[in-house]
PDB file of N, CA and C in Angstrom:
ATOM      1  N   MET A   1      95.089  39.333  35.463  1.00 78.00           N
ATOM      2  CA  MET A   1      95.043  39.274  34.083  1.00 78.00           C
ATOM      3  C   MET A   1      96.273  38.665  33.646  1.00 78.00           C
ATOM      4  N   LEU A   2      96.300  37.703  32.698  1.00 78.00           N
ATOM      5  CA  LEU A   2      97.530  37.091  32.244  1.00 78.00           C
ATOM      6  C   LEU A   2      97.471  36.997  30.629  1.00 78.00           C
ATOM      7  N   GLY A   3      98.462  37.646  30.013  1.00 82.00           N
ATOM      8  CA  GLY A   3      98.579  37.596  28.565  1.00 82.00           C
ATOM      9  C   GLY A   3      99.883  36.858  28.310  1.00 82.00           C
ATOM     10  N   ILE A   4      99.717  36.161  27.075  1.00 86.00           N
ATOM     11  CA  ILE A   4     100.897  35.349  26.575  1.00 86.00           C
ATOM     12  C   ILE A   4     101.247  36.019  25.160  1.00 86.00           C
ATOM     13  N   THR A   5     102.498  36.315  25.064  1.00 88.00           N
ATOM     14  CA  THR A   5     102.831  36.731  23.677  1.00 88.00           C
ATOM     15  C   THR A   5     103.862  35.660  23.059  1.00 88.00           C
ATOM     16  N   GLY A   6     103.865  35.815  21.871  1.00 89.00           N
ATOM     17  CA  GLY A   6     104.897  35.051  20.996  1.00 89.00           C
ATOM     18  C   GLY A   6     104.569  35.013  19.527  1.00 89.00           C
ATOM     19  N   LEU A   7     105.493  34.417  18.717  1.00 92.00           N
ATOM     20  CA  LEU A   7     105.368  34.370  17.395  1.00 92.00           C
ATOM     21  C   LEU A   7     104.223  33.521  16.913  1.00 92.00           C
ATOM     22  N   VAL A   8     103.662  33.846  15.864  1.00 89.00           N
ATOM     23  CA  VAL A   8     102.625  32.957  15.142  1.00 89.00           C
ATOM     24  C   VAL A   8     103.212  31.408  15.044  1.00 89.00           C
ATOM     25  N   GLY A   9     102.459  30.551  15.497  1.00 90.00           N
ATOM     26  CA  GLY A   9     103.013  29.085  15.517  1.00 90.00           C
ATOM     27  C   GLY A   9     103.741  28.704  16.664  1.00 90.00           C
ATOM     28  N   SER A  10     103.872  29.672  17.636  1.00 92.00           N
ATOM     29  CA  SER A  10     104.737  29.241  18.978  1.00 92.00           C
ATOM     30  C   SER A  10     104.047  28.551  19.944  1.00 92.00           C
ATOM     31  N   GLY A  11     102.656  28.490  19.774  1.00 88.00           N
ATOM     32  CA  GLY A  11     101.923  27.640  20.779  1.00 88.00           C
ATOM     33  C   GLY A  11     101.189  28.525  21.866  1.00 88.00           C
ATOM     34  N   ARG A  12     101.089  29.896  21.674  1.00 89.00           N
ATOM     35  CA  ARG A  12     100.612  30.655  22.722  1.00 89.00           C
ATOM     36  C   ARG A  12      99.076  30.386  22.900  1.00 89.00           C
ATOM     37  N   THR A  13      98.377  30.251  21.723  1.00 87.00           N
ATOM     38  CA  THR A  13      97.008  29.952  21.696  1.00 87.00           C
ATOM     39  C   THR A  13      96.713  28.750  22.424  1.00 87.00           C
ATOM     40  N   GLU A  14      97.367  27.716  21.931  1.00 87.00           N
ATOM     41  CA  GLU A  14      97.096  26.388  22.445  1.00 87.00           C
ATOM     42  C   GLU A  14      97.354  26.285  24.001  1.00 87.00           C
ATOM     43  N   LEU A  15      98.441  26.988  24.419  1.00 86.00           N
ATOM     44  CA  LEU A  15      98.749  27.107  25.745  1.00 86.00           C
ATOM     45  C   LEU A  15      97.647  27.702  26.713  1.00 86.00           C
ATOM     46  N   MET A  16      97.070  28.792  26.258  1.00 86.00           N
ATOM     47  CA  MET A  16      95.988  29.599  26.828  1.00 86.00           C
ATOM     48  C   MET A  16      94.671  28.656  26.872  1.00 86.00           C
ATOM     49  N   ARG A  17      94.496  28.098  25.766  1.00 87.00           N
ATOM     50  CA  ARG A  17      93.148  27.233  25.700  1.00 87.00           C
ATOM     51  C   ARG A  17      93.281  26.000  26.652  1.00 87.00           C
ATOM     52  N   ALA A  18      94.612  25.390  26.812  1.00 87.00           N
ATOM     53  CA  ALA A  18      94.673  24.320  27.725  1.00 87.00           C
ATOM     54  C   ALA A  18      94.496  24.759  29.061  1.00 87.00           C
ATOM     55  N   ILE A  19      95.293  25.919  29.437  1.00 86.00           N
ATOM     56  CA  ILE A  19      94.946  26.394  30.864  1.00 86.00           C
ATOM     57  C   ILE A  19      93.596  26.651  31.193  1.00 86.00           C
ATOM     58  N   PHE A  20      92.825  27.233  30.152  1.00 86.00           N
ATOM     59  CA  PHE A  20      91.332  27.520  30.514  1.00 86.00           C
ATOM     60  C   PHE A  20      90.549  26.284  30.567  1.00 86.00           C
ATOM     61  N   GLY A  21      90.995  25.131  29.834  1.00 86.00           N
ATOM     62  CA  GLY A  21      90.200  23.996  29.869  1.00 86.00           C
ATOM     63  C   GLY A  21      89.425  23.727  28.488  1.00 86.00           C
ATOM     64  N   ALA A  22      89.671  24.613  27.584  1.00 86.00           N
ATOM     65  CA  ALA A  22      88.944  24.634  26.216  1.00 86.00           C
ATOM     66  C   ALA A  22      89.592  23.508  25.335  1.00 86.00           C
ATOM     67  N   ASP A  23      90.861  23.078  25.623  1.00 84.00           N
ATOM     68  CA  ASP A  23      91.498  21.994  24.903  1.00 84.00           C
ATOM     69  C   ASP A  23      92.049  21.050  25.887  1.00 84.00           C
ATOM     70  N   PRO A  24      92.109  19.778  25.666  1.00 74.00           N
ATOM     71  CA  PRO A  24      92.729  18.758  26.636  1.00 74.00           C
ATOM     72  C   PRO A  24      94.223  18.919  26.553  1.00 74.00           C
ATOM     73  N   SER A  25      94.925  19.008  27.678  1.00 68.00           N
ATOM     74  CA  SER A  25      96.477  19.160  27.598  1.00 68.00           C
ATOM     75  C   SER A  25      96.864  17.621  27.747  1.00 68.00           C
ATOM     76  N   HIS A  26      97.763  17.264  26.897  1.00 66.00           N
ATOM     77  CA  HIS A  26      98.427  15.786  27.163  1.00 66.00           C
ATOM     78  C   HIS A  26      99.804  16.038  27.695  1.00 66.00           C
ATOM     79  N   ALA A  27     100.296  17.273  28.052  1.00 68.00           N
ATOM     80  CA  ALA A  27     101.555  17.353  28.639  1.00 68.00           C
ATOM     81  C   ALA A  27     101.329  17.315  30.137  1.00 68.00           C
ATOM     82  N   GLU A  28     102.385  17.073  30.861  1.00 72.00           N
ATOM     83  CA  GLU A  28     102.266  16.991  32.274  1.00 72.00           C
ATOM     84  C   GLU A  28     102.609  18.492  32.752  1.00 72.00           C
ATOM     85  N   SER A  29     101.624  18.878  33.403  1.00 76.00           N
ATOM     86  CA  SER A  29     101.683  20.364  33.815  1.00 76.00           C
ATOM     87  C   SER A  29     100.809  20.614  35.065  1.00 76.00           C
ATOM     88  N   GLN A  30     101.092  21.592  35.750  1.00 82.00           N
ATOM     89  CA  GLN A  30     100.438  21.912  36.915  1.00 82.00           C
ATOM     90  C   GLN A  30     100.193  23.594  36.811  1.00 82.00           C
ATOM     91  N   VAL A  31      98.889  23.944  37.197  1.00 84.00           N
ATOM     92  CA  VAL A  31      98.614  25.342  37.007  1.00 84.00           C
ATOM     93  C   VAL A  31      98.102  25.811  38.536  1.00 84.00           C
ATOM     94  N   PHE A  32      98.742  26.878  38.965  1.00 87.00           N
ATOM     95  CA  PHE A  32      98.313  27.430  40.277  1.00 87.00           C
ATOM     96  C   PHE A  32      97.789  28.735  40.267  1.00 87.00           C
ATOM     97  N   LEU A  33      96.744  29.105  40.912  1.00 82.00           N
ATOM     98  CA  LEU A  33      96.010  30.275  40.943  1.00 82.00           C
ATOM     99  C   LEU A  33      95.829  30.735  42.510  1.00 82.00           C
ATOM    100  N   ASN A  34      96.645  31.840  42.848  1.00 86.00           N
ATOM    101  CA  ASN A  34      96.632  32.244  44.105  1.00 86.00           C
ATOM    102  C   ASN A  34      97.167  31.279  45.098  1.00 86.00           C
ATOM    103  N   GLY A  35      98.041  30.467  44.742  1.00 91.00           N
ATOM    104  CA  GLY A  35      98.757  29.438  45.390  1.00 91.00           C
ATOM    105  C   GLY A  35      98.002  28.099  45.577  1.00 91.00           C
ATOM    106  N   GLN A  36      96.831  27.972  44.938  1.00 89.00           N
ATOM    107  CA  GLN A  36      96.051  26.693  44.885  1.00 89.00           C
ATOM    108  C   GLN A  36      96.198  26.072  43.490  1.00 89.00           C
ATOM    109  N   ARG A  37      96.461  24.738  43.537  1.00 90.00           N
ATOM    110  CA  ARG A  37      96.552  24.057  42.307  1.00 90.00           C
ATOM    111  C   ARG A  37      94.988  23.936  41.731  1.00 90.00           C
ATOM    112  N   ILE A  38      94.959  24.280  40.489  1.00 87.00           N
ATOM    113  CA  ILE A  38      93.651  24.080  39.719  1.00 87.00           C
ATOM    114  C   ILE A  38      93.705  23.078  38.745  1.00 87.00           C
ATOM    115  N   ARG A  39      92.585  22.423  38.369  1.00 85.00           N
ATOM    116  CA  ARG A  39      92.540  21.657  37.352  1.00 85.00           C
ATOM    117  C   ARG A  39      91.350  22.041  36.341  1.00 85.00           C
ATOM    118  N   THR A  40      91.653  22.196  35.241  1.00 87.00           N
ATOM    119  CA  THR A  40      90.647  22.532  34.330  1.00 87.00           C
ATOM    120  C   THR A  40      90.568  21.567  33.106  1.00 87.00           C
ATOM    121  N   HIS A  41      89.513  20.823  33.060  1.00 84.00           N
ATOM    122  CA  HIS A  41      89.304  19.789  32.031  1.00 84.00           C
ATOM    123  C   HIS A  41      88.195  20.314  31.009  1.00 84.00           C
ATOM    124  N   SER A  42      87.619  21.291  31.244  1.00 85.00           N
ATOM    125  CA  SER A  42      86.617  21.842  30.534  1.00 85.00           C
ATOM    126  C   SER A  42      86.450  23.438  30.613  1.00 85.00           C
ATOM    127  N   PRO A  43      85.889  24.286  29.756  1.00 84.00           N
ATOM    128  CA  PRO A  43      85.709  25.594  29.915  1.00 84.00           C
ATOM    129  C   PRO A  43      84.933  25.852  31.274  1.00 84.00           C
ATOM    130  N   ARG A  44      83.853  24.912  31.491  1.00 82.00           N
ATOM    131  CA  ARG A  44      83.138  24.965  32.782  1.00 82.00           C
ATOM    132  C   ARG A  44      84.037  24.986  34.006  1.00 82.00           C
ATOM    133  N   ASP A  45      85.043  24.163  33.960  1.00 85.00           N
ATOM    134  CA  ASP A  45      86.077  24.260  35.121  1.00 85.00           C
ATOM    135  C   ASP A  45      86.786  25.578  35.048  1.00 85.00           C
ATOM    136  N   GLY A  46      87.154  26.075  33.993  1.00 84.00           N
ATOM    137  CA  GLY A  46      87.897  27.392  33.927  1.00 84.00           C
ATOM    138  C   GLY A  46      86.942  28.590  34.547  1.00 84.00           C
ATOM    139  N   VAL A  47      85.808  28.567  34.093  1.00 83.00           N
ATOM    140  CA  VAL A  47      84.774  29.534  34.559  1.00 83.00           C
ATOM    141  C   VAL A  47      84.653  29.304  36.018  1.00 83.00           C
ATOM    142  N   GLY A  48      84.546  28.107  36.609  1.00 85.00           N
ATOM    143  CA  GLY A  48      84.418  27.791  37.927  1.00 85.00           C
ATOM    144  C   GLY A  48      85.590  28.295  38.783  1.00 85.00           C
ATOM    145  N   THR A  49      86.722  28.519  38.235  1.00 86.00           N
ATOM    146  CA  THR A  49      87.858  29.132  38.973  1.00 86.00           C
ATOM    147  C   THR A  49      87.997  30.646  38.727  1.00 86.00           C
ATOM    148  N   ARG A  50      86.894  31.099  38.159  1.00 84.00           N
ATOM    149  CA  ARG A  50      86.679  32.508  37.914  1.00 84.00           C
ATOM    150  C   ARG A  50      87.711  33.122  36.865  1.00 84.00           C
ATOM    151  N   MET A  51      87.913  32.131  35.975  1.00 85.00           N
ATOM    152  CA  MET A  51      88.864  32.585  34.815  1.00 85.00           C
ATOM    153  C   MET A  51      87.966  32.898  33.688  1.00 85.00           C
ATOM    154  N   GLY A  52      88.427  33.685  32.880  1.00 83.00           N
ATOM    155  CA  GLY A  52      87.706  34.059  31.474  1.00 83.00           C
ATOM    156  C   GLY A  52      88.886  33.682  30.354  1.00 83.00           C
ATOM    157  N   PHE A  53      88.280  33.567  29.196  1.00 84.00           N
ATOM    158  CA  PHE A  53      89.176  33.428  28.110  1.00 84.00           C
ATOM    159  C   PHE A  53      88.723  34.344  26.957  1.00 84.00           C
ATOM    160  N   LEU A  54      89.749  35.181  26.517  1.00 82.00           N
ATOM    161  CA  LEU A  54      89.404  36.053  25.309  1.00 82.00           C
ATOM    162  C   LEU A  54      90.124  35.572  24.090  1.00 82.00           C
ATOM    163  N   THR A  55      89.411  34.846  23.156  1.00 83.00           N
ATOM    164  CA  THR A  55      90.048  34.405  22.061  1.00 83.00           C
ATOM    165  C   THR A  55      90.548  35.498  21.219  1.00 83.00           C
ATOM    166  N   GLU A  56      91.649  35.137  20.393  1.00 82.00           N
ATOM    167  CA  GLU A  56      92.261  36.075  19.514  1.00 82.00           C
ATOM    168  C   GLU A  56      91.364  36.385  18.385  1.00 82.00           C
ATOM    169  N   ASP A  57      90.469  35.354  17.924  1.00 82.00           N
ATOM    170  CA  ASP A  57      89.547  35.632  16.820  1.00 82.00           C
ATOM    171  C   ASP A  57      88.229  35.554  17.405  1.00 82.00           C
ATOM    172  N   ARG A  58      87.753  36.756  18.129  1.00 81.00           N
ATOM    173  CA  ARG A  58      86.555  36.740  18.663  1.00 81.00           C
ATOM    174  C   ARG A  58      85.325  36.620  17.785  1.00 81.00           C
ATOM    175  N   LYS A  59      85.421  37.015  16.539  1.00 83.00           N
ATOM    176  CA  LYS A  59      84.376  36.893  15.604  1.00 83.00           C
ATOM    177  C   LYS A  59      84.142  35.599  15.125  1.00 83.00           C
ATOM    178  N   ARG A  60      85.200  34.711  15.109  1.00 85.00           N
ATOM    179  CA  ARG A  60      84.911  33.249  14.696  1.00 85.00           C
ATOM    180  C   ARG A  60      84.804  32.384  15.900  1.00 85.00           C
ATOM    181  N   ASN A  61      85.420  32.743  16.978  1.00 81.00           N
ATOM    182  CA  ASN A  61      85.440  31.740  18.146  1.00 81.00           C
ATOM    183  C   ASN A  61      84.775  32.332  19.380  1.00 81.00           C
ATOM    184  N   GLY A  62      84.499  33.625  19.472  1.00 83.00           N
ATOM    185  CA  GLY A  62      84.019  34.263  20.716  1.00 83.00           C
ATOM    186  C   GLY A  62      82.561  34.396  20.703  1.00 83.00           C
ATOM    187  N   VAL A  63      81.872  34.646  19.630  1.00 87.00           N
ATOM    188  CA  VAL A  63      80.432  34.991  19.818  1.00 87.00           C
ATOM    189  C   VAL A  63      79.754  33.976  18.685  1.00 87.00           C
ATOM    190  N   ILE A  64      78.323  34.017  18.881  1.00 89.00           N
ATOM    191  CA  ILE A  64      77.568  33.437  17.750  1.00 89.00           C
ATOM    192  C   ILE A  64      76.908  34.598  17.112  1.00 89.00           C
ATOM    193  N   LEU A  65      77.445  35.056  16.001  1.00 90.00           N
ATOM    194  CA  LEU A  65      76.957  36.337  15.491  1.00 90.00           C
ATOM    195  C   LEU A  65      75.381  36.456  15.199  1.00 90.00           C
ATOM    196  N   PRO A  66      74.694  35.442  14.759  1.00 92.00           N
ATOM    197  CA  PRO A  66      73.162  35.624  14.605  1.00 92.00           C
ATOM    198  C   PRO A  66      72.483  35.886  15.855  1.00 92.00           C
ATOM    199  N   MET A  67      73.071  35.492  17.069  1.00 90.00           N
ATOM    200  CA  MET A  67      72.418  35.654  18.363  1.00 90.00           C
ATOM    201  C   MET A  67      72.555  37.095  18.843  1.00 90.00           C
ATOM    202  N   SER A  68      71.707  37.383  19.736  1.00 90.00           N
ATOM    203  CA  SER A  68      71.717  38.758  20.369  1.00 90.00           C
ATOM    204  C   SER A  68      72.820  38.724  21.477  1.00 90.00           C
ATOM    205  N   ILE A  69      73.089  39.878  21.912  1.00 86.00           N
ATOM    206  CA  ILE A  69      74.093  40.081  23.013  1.00 86.00           C
ATOM    207  C   ILE A  69      73.630  39.414  24.219  1.00 86.00           C
ATOM    208  N   ARG A  70      72.333  39.483  24.465  1.00 88.00           N
ATOM    209  CA  ARG A  70      71.671  38.784  25.602  1.00 88.00           C
ATOM    210  C   ARG A  70      71.980  37.327  25.624  1.00 88.00           C
ATOM    211  N   LYS A  71      71.738  36.623  24.520  1.00 90.00           N
ATOM    212  CA  LYS A  71      71.933  35.231  24.414  1.00 90.00           C
ATOM    213  C   LYS A  71      73.444  34.861  24.552  1.00 90.00           C
ATOM    214  N   ASN A  72      74.314  35.690  23.902  1.00 88.00           N
ATOM    215  CA  ASN A  72      75.698  35.270  23.801  1.00 88.00           C
ATOM    216  C   ASN A  72      76.206  35.520  25.188  1.00 88.00           C
ATOM    217  N   SER A  73      75.646  36.451  26.005  1.00 87.00           N
ATOM    218  CA  SER A  73      76.189  36.697  27.412  1.00 87.00           C
ATOM    219  C   SER A  73      75.764  35.596  28.390  1.00 87.00           C
ATOM    220  N   THR A  74      74.769  34.796  28.101  1.00 87.00           N
ATOM    221  CA  THR A  74      74.246  33.801  28.957  1.00 87.00           C
ATOM    222  C   THR A  74      74.716  32.455  28.577  1.00 87.00           C
ATOM    223  N   LEU A  75      75.300  32.277  27.334  1.00 84.00           N
ATOM    224  CA  LEU A  75      75.762  31.022  26.805  1.00 84.00           C
ATOM    225  C   LEU A  75      76.919  30.286  27.715  1.00 84.00           C
ATOM    226  N   PRO A  76      77.883  31.109  28.349  1.00 78.00           N
ATOM    227  CA  PRO A  76      78.829  30.408  29.141  1.00 78.00           C
ATOM    228  C   PRO A  76      78.370  29.699  30.369  1.00 78.00           C
ATOM    229  N   ASN A  77      77.248  30.095  30.755  1.00 79.00           N
ATOM    230  CA  ASN A  77      76.706  29.537  32.132  1.00 79.00           C
ATOM    231  C   ASN A  77      75.151  29.636  32.074  1.00 79.00           C
ATOM    232  N   MET A  78      74.667  28.465  31.609  1.00 85.00           N
ATOM    233  CA  MET A  78      73.065  28.412  31.434  1.00 85.00           C
ATOM    234  C   MET A  78      72.363  28.021  32.706  1.00 85.00           C
ATOM    235  N   ARG A  79      73.172  27.532  33.555  1.00 86.00           N
ATOM    236  CA  ARG A  79      72.516  27.115  34.995  1.00 86.00           C
ATOM    237  C   ARG A  79      71.452  28.096  35.425  1.00 86.00           C
ATOM    238  N   PRO A  80      71.694  29.435  35.539  1.00 89.00           N
ATOM    239  CA  PRO A  80      70.834  30.268  36.158  1.00 89.00           C
ATOM    240  C   PRO A  80      69.556  30.615  35.284  1.00 89.00           C
ATOM    241  N   VAL A  81      69.603  30.348  34.008  1.00 91.00           N
ATOM    242  CA  VAL A  81      68.586  30.643  33.194  1.00 91.00           C
ATOM    243  C   VAL A  81      67.773  29.583  32.606  1.00 91.00           C
ATOM    244  N   ALA A  82      68.254  28.304  32.629  1.00 91.00           N
ATOM    245  CA  ALA A  82      67.646  27.201  32.063  1.00 91.00           C
ATOM    246  C   ALA A  82      67.207  26.264  33.125  1.00 91.00           C
ATOM    247  N   ASN A  83      65.901  25.614  32.891  1.00 90.00           N
ATOM    248  CA  ASN A  83      65.536  24.598  33.780  1.00 90.00           C
ATOM    249  C   ASN A  83      66.200  23.182  33.393  1.00 90.00           C
ATOM    250  N   ARG A  84      65.827  22.241  34.279  1.00 88.00           N
ATOM    251  CA  ARG A  84      66.553  20.998  33.948  1.00 88.00           C
ATOM    252  C   ARG A  84      66.299  20.406  32.648  1.00 88.00           C
ATOM    253  N   LEU A  85      65.197  20.702  31.971  1.00 90.00           N
ATOM    254  CA  LEU A  85      65.016  20.200  30.587  1.00 90.00           C
ATOM    255  C   LEU A  85      65.589  21.057  29.455  1.00 90.00           C
ATOM    256  N   GLY A  86      66.248  22.146  29.962  1.00 87.00           N
ATOM    257  CA  GLY A  86      67.021  23.020  28.951  1.00 87.00           C
ATOM    258  C   GLY A  86      66.198  24.254  28.492  1.00 87.00           C
ATOM    259  N   PHE A  87      64.910  24.411  28.893  1.00 94.00           N
ATOM    260  CA  PHE A  87      64.202  25.654  28.556  1.00 94.00           C
ATOM    261  C   PHE A  87      64.666  26.826  29.223  1.00 94.00           C
ATOM    262  N   ILE A  88      64.761  27.916  28.513  1.00 93.00           N
ATOM    263  CA  ILE A  88      65.299  29.103  29.013  1.00 93.00           C
ATOM    264  C   ILE A  88      64.141  30.014  29.662  1.00 93.00           C
ATOM    265  N   ASN A  89      64.271  30.410  30.744  1.00 94.00           N
ATOM    266  CA  ASN A  89      63.448  31.353  31.425  1.00 94.00           C
ATOM    267  C   ASN A  89      63.934  32.860  30.865  1.00 94.00           C
ATOM    268  N   GLN A  90      63.150  33.322  29.952  1.00 93.00           N
ATOM    269  CA  GLN A  90      63.640  34.667  29.425  1.00 93.00           C
ATOM    270  C   GLN A  90      63.575  35.806  30.345  1.00 93.00           C
ATOM    271  N   ARG A  91      62.708  35.714  31.228  1.00 94.00           N
ATOM    272  CA  ARG A  91      62.644  36.883  32.262  1.00 94.00           C
ATOM    273  C   ARG A  91      64.041  36.839  33.186  1.00 94.00           C
ATOM    274  N   THR A  92      64.413  35.537  33.499  1.00 94.00           N
ATOM    275  CA  THR A  92      65.617  35.384  34.357  1.00 94.00           C
ATOM    276  C   THR A  92      66.740  35.936  33.595  1.00 94.00           C
ATOM    277  N   GLU A  93      66.774  35.400  32.360  1.00 94.00           N
ATOM    278  CA  GLU A  93      67.856  35.694  31.344  1.00 94.00           C
ATOM    279  C   GLU A  93      67.971  37.121  31.185  1.00 94.00           C
ATOM    280  N   ARG A  94      66.833  37.962  30.979  1.00 93.00           N
ATOM    281  CA  ARG A  94      66.812  39.339  30.855  1.00 93.00           C
ATOM    282  C   ARG A  94      67.395  40.158  32.144  1.00 93.00           C
ATOM    283  N   SER A  95      66.976  39.552  33.298  1.00 93.00           N
ATOM    284  CA  SER A  95      67.348  40.016  34.519  1.00 93.00           C
ATOM    285  C   SER A  95      68.896  39.957  34.857  1.00 93.00           C
ATOM    286  N   LEU A  96      69.421  38.731  34.468  1.00 91.00           N
ATOM    287  CA  LEU A  96      70.844  38.407  34.665  1.00 91.00           C
ATOM    288  C   LEU A  96      71.671  39.233  33.651  1.00 91.00           C
ATOM    289  N   THR A  97      71.295  39.382  32.495  1.00 92.00           N
ATOM    290  CA  THR A  97      72.005  40.226  31.545  1.00 92.00           C
ATOM    291  C   THR A  97      71.949  41.795  31.948  1.00 92.00           C
ATOM    292  N   ASP A  98      70.805  42.174  32.412  1.00 92.00           N
ATOM    293  CA  ASP A  98      70.757  43.646  32.830  1.00 92.00           C
ATOM    294  C   ASP A  98      71.739  43.844  34.044  1.00 92.00           C
ATOM    295  N   SER A  99      71.788  42.836  35.040  1.00 91.00           N
ATOM    296  CA  SER A  99      72.856  42.895  36.001  1.00 91.00           C
ATOM    297  C   SER A  99      74.191  42.887  35.540  1.00 91.00           C
ATOM    298  N   LEU A 100      74.475  42.074  34.551  1.00 86.00           N
ATOM    299  CA  LEU A 100      75.815  42.122  33.891  1.00 86.00           C
ATOM    300  C   LEU A 100      76.147  43.505  33.174  1.00 86.00           C
ATOM    301  N   ILE A 101      75.142  44.061  32.676  1.00 87.00           N
ATOM    302  CA  ILE A 101      75.329  45.477  31.995  1.00 87.00           C
ATOM    303  C   ILE A 101      75.692  46.356  33.085  1.00 87.00           C
ATOM    304  N   GLU A 102      74.855  46.413  34.126  1.00 91.00           N
ATOM    305  CA  GLU A 102      75.145  47.318  35.346  1.00 91.00           C
ATOM    306  C   GLU A 102      76.661  47.145  35.824  1.00 91.00           C
ATOM    307  N   GLN A 103      77.050  46.060  35.931  1.00 90.00           N
ATOM    308  CA  GLN A 103      78.382  45.676  36.605  1.00 90.00           C
ATOM    309  C   GLN A 103      79.436  46.181  35.613  1.00 90.00           C
ATOM    310  N   LEU A 104      79.324  46.139  34.346  1.00 85.00           N
ATOM    311  CA  LEU A 104      80.152  46.594  33.242  1.00 85.00           C
ATOM    312  C   LEU A 104      80.225  48.131  33.317  1.00 85.00           C
TER     313      LEU A 104
END
């Protein structure tokens, strides 16, 4: 787990979003995880490296409030629950969410 602290306006949020891949970084930088260089150009890349990102304003940027916990929990990775046309298999989604709850 990595946390960054700093004063408001110091760039801590922007730094973490860039490391995770949520925002493009225009600075020359290198990020290493367990000795391996990683490149994150999108949140999918960040998740692919087993990173997670907890936004400081979870109510505004972390969830879609009108949607259920089940829907919010599968949003970061739709591959297991959606077919190639984008239709969601609700049985698979329920099973996946139940598994996540068990792990928690």
